[in-house]
């Protein structure tokens, strides 16, 4: 029994370190995504109103499609 508890102690410590780093990496990734979205929205807004309307329709269709796929795969 002692052998099993000694072996399981190392992975738990590694998971704890990863658990501490995980929120930081999520924050870094989120910041990069936010910067890219803001830059792309600025570029899209400069291209004109018709492109913005098309972009909104495509985005809405993608969100609805992902939601439908999520509901279908969940059940």
PDB file of C-alpha atoms in Angstrom:
ATOM      1  CA  UNK A   1       0.000   0.000   0.000  1.00  0.00           C
ATOM      2  CA  UNK A   2       2.843   2.416   0.738  1.00  0.00           C
ATOM      3  CA  UNK A   3       4.258   2.007  -2.754  1.00  0.00           C
ATOM      4  CA  UNK A   4       1.007   3.226  -4.318  1.00  0.00           C
ATOM      5  CA  UNK A   5       0.789   6.287  -2.069  1.00  0.00           C
ATOM      6  CA  UNK A   6       4.425   7.244  -2.796  1.00  0.00           C
ATOM      7  CA  UNK A   7       3.895   7.007  -6.547  1.00  0.00           C
ATOM      8  CA  UNK A   8       0.703   9.055  -6.486  1.00  0.00           C
ATOM      9  CA  UNK A   9       2.349  11.896  -4.527  1.00  0.00           C
ATOM     10  CA  UNK A  10       4.472  13.077  -7.459  1.00  0.00           C
ATOM     11  CA  UNK A  11       1.662  13.477 -10.023  1.00  0.00           C
ATOM     12  CA  UNK A  12      -0.449  15.348  -7.474  1.00  0.00           C
ATOM     13  CA  UNK A  13       2.366  17.851  -6.951  1.00  0.00           C
ATOM     14  CA  UNK A  14       2.769  18.284 -10.712  1.00  0.00           C
ATOM     15  CA  UNK A  15      -0.965  18.826 -11.114  1.00  0.00           C
ATOM     16  CA  UNK A  16      -0.913  21.427  -8.331  1.00  0.00           C
ATOM     17  CA  UNK A  17       1.820  23.407 -10.110  1.00  0.00           C
ATOM     18  CA  UNK A  18      -0.059  23.203 -13.379  1.00  0.00           C
ATOM     19  CA  UNK A  19      -3.216  24.266 -11.576  1.00  0.00           C
ATOM     20  CA  UNK A  20      -1.463  27.393 -10.357  1.00  0.00           C
ATOM     21  CA  UNK A  21      -0.174  28.251 -13.839  1.00  0.00           C
ATOM     22  CA  UNK A  22      -3.404  27.500 -15.696  1.00  0.00           C
ATOM     23  CA  UNK A  23      -5.260  30.752 -14.850  1.00  0.00           C
ATOM     24  CA  UNK A  24      -2.209  32.770 -15.936  1.00  0.00           C
ATOM     25  CA  UNK A  25      -2.090  31.103 -19.353  1.00  0.00           C
ATOM     26  CA  UNK A  26      -5.835  31.549 -19.755  1.00  0.00           C
ATOM     27  CA  UNK A  27      -5.356  35.242 -19.038  1.00  0.00           C
ATOM     28  CA  UNK A  28      -2.541  35.541 -21.606  1.00  0.00           C
ATOM     29  CA  UNK A  29      -4.544  33.718 -24.287  1.00  0.00           C
ATOM     30  CA  UNK A  30      -7.625  35.802 -23.511  1.00  0.00           C
ATOM     31  CA  UNK A  31      -5.611  39.016 -23.821  1.00  0.00           C
ATOM     32  CA  UNK A  32      -4.230  37.999 -27.227  1.00  0.00           C
ATOM     33  CA  UNK A  33      -7.716  37.052 -28.435  1.00  0.00           C
ATOM     34  CA  UNK A  34      -9.103  40.379 -27.237  1.00  0.00           C
ATOM     35  CA  UNK A  35      -6.360  42.338 -29.039  1.00  0.00           C
ATOM     36  CA  UNK A  36      -6.937  40.439 -32.295  1.00  0.00           C
ATOM     37  CA  UNK A  37     -10.713  40.915 -32.096  1.00  0.00           C
ATOM     38  CA  UNK A  38     -10.392  44.657 -31.448  1.00  0.00           C
ATOM     39  CA  UNK A  39      -7.939  45.090 -34.336  1.00  0.00           C
ATOM     40  CA  UNK A  40     -10.103  43.090 -36.717  1.00  0.00           C
ATOM     41  CA  UNK A  41     -13.234  44.994 -35.703  1.00  0.00           C
ATOM     42  CA  UNK A  42     -11.450  48.288 -36.390  1.00  0.00           C
ATOM     43  CA  UNK A  43     -10.385  47.110 -39.819  1.00  0.00           C
ATOM     44  CA  UNK A  44     -13.861  45.774 -40.576  1.00  0.00           C
ATOM     45  CA  UNK A  45     -15.493  49.061 -39.494  1.00  0.00           C
ATOM     46  CA  UNK A  46     -13.200  51.015 -41.831  1.00  0.00           C
ATOM     47  CA  UNK A  47     -14.276  48.849 -44.783  1.00  0.00           C
ATOM     48  CA  UNK A  48     -17.857  50.064 -44.624  1.00  0.00           C
ATOM     49  CA  UNK A  49     -21.377  49.359 -43.557  1.00  0.00           C
ATOM     50  CA  UNK A  50     -22.210  46.555 -46.008  1.00  0.00           C
ATOM     51  CA  UNK A  51     -19.202  44.509 -44.879  1.00  0.00           C
ATOM     52  CA  UNK A  52     -20.218  44.991 -41.250  1.00  0.00           C
ATOM     53  CA  UNK A  53     -23.722  43.715 -41.994  1.00  0.00           C
ATOM     54  CA  UNK A  54     -22.347  40.671 -43.793  1.00  0.00           C
ATOM     55  CA  UNK A  55     -19.929  40.003 -40.946  1.00  0.00           C
ATOM     56  CA  UNK A  56     -22.728  40.195 -38.381  1.00  0.00           C
ATOM     57  CA  UNK A  57     -24.916  37.799 -40.368  1.00  0.00           C
ATOM     58  CA  UNK A  58     -22.075  35.299 -40.790  1.00  0.00           C
ATOM     59  CA  UNK A  59     -21.182  35.552 -37.094  1.00  0.00           C
ATOM     60  CA  UNK A  60     -24.800  35.067 -36.024  1.00  0.00           C
ATOM     61  CA  UNK A  61     -25.130  32.030 -38.304  1.00  0.00           C
ATOM     62  CA  UNK A  62     -21.922  30.540 -36.883  1.00  0.00           C
ATOM     63  CA  UNK A  63     -23.113  31.049 -33.289  1.00  0.00           C
ATOM     64  CA  UNK A  64     -26.500  29.501 -34.060  1.00  0.00           C
ATOM     65  CA  UNK A  65     -24.830  26.582 -35.829  1.00  0.00           C
ATOM     66  CA  UNK A  66     -22.480  25.894 -32.928  1.00  0.00           C
ATOM     67  CA  UNK A  67     -25.387  26.098 -30.486  1.00  0.00           C
ATOM     68  CA  UNK A  68     -27.427  23.599 -32.524  1.00  0.00           C
ATOM     69  CA  UNK A  69     -24.473  21.221 -32.826  1.00  0.00           C
ATOM     70  CA  UNK A  70     -23.859  21.499 -29.071  1.00  0.00           C
ATOM     71  CA  UNK A  71     -27.478  20.692 -28.268  1.00  0.00           C
ATOM     72  CA  UNK A  72     -27.553  17.754 -30.677  1.00  0.00           C
ATOM     73  CA  UNK A  73     -24.305  16.258 -29.369  1.00  0.00           C
ATOM     74  CA  UNK A  74     -25.324  16.744 -25.747  1.00  0.00           C
ATOM     75  CA  UNK A  75     -28.447  14.568 -25.955  1.00  0.00           C
TER      76      UNK A  75
END
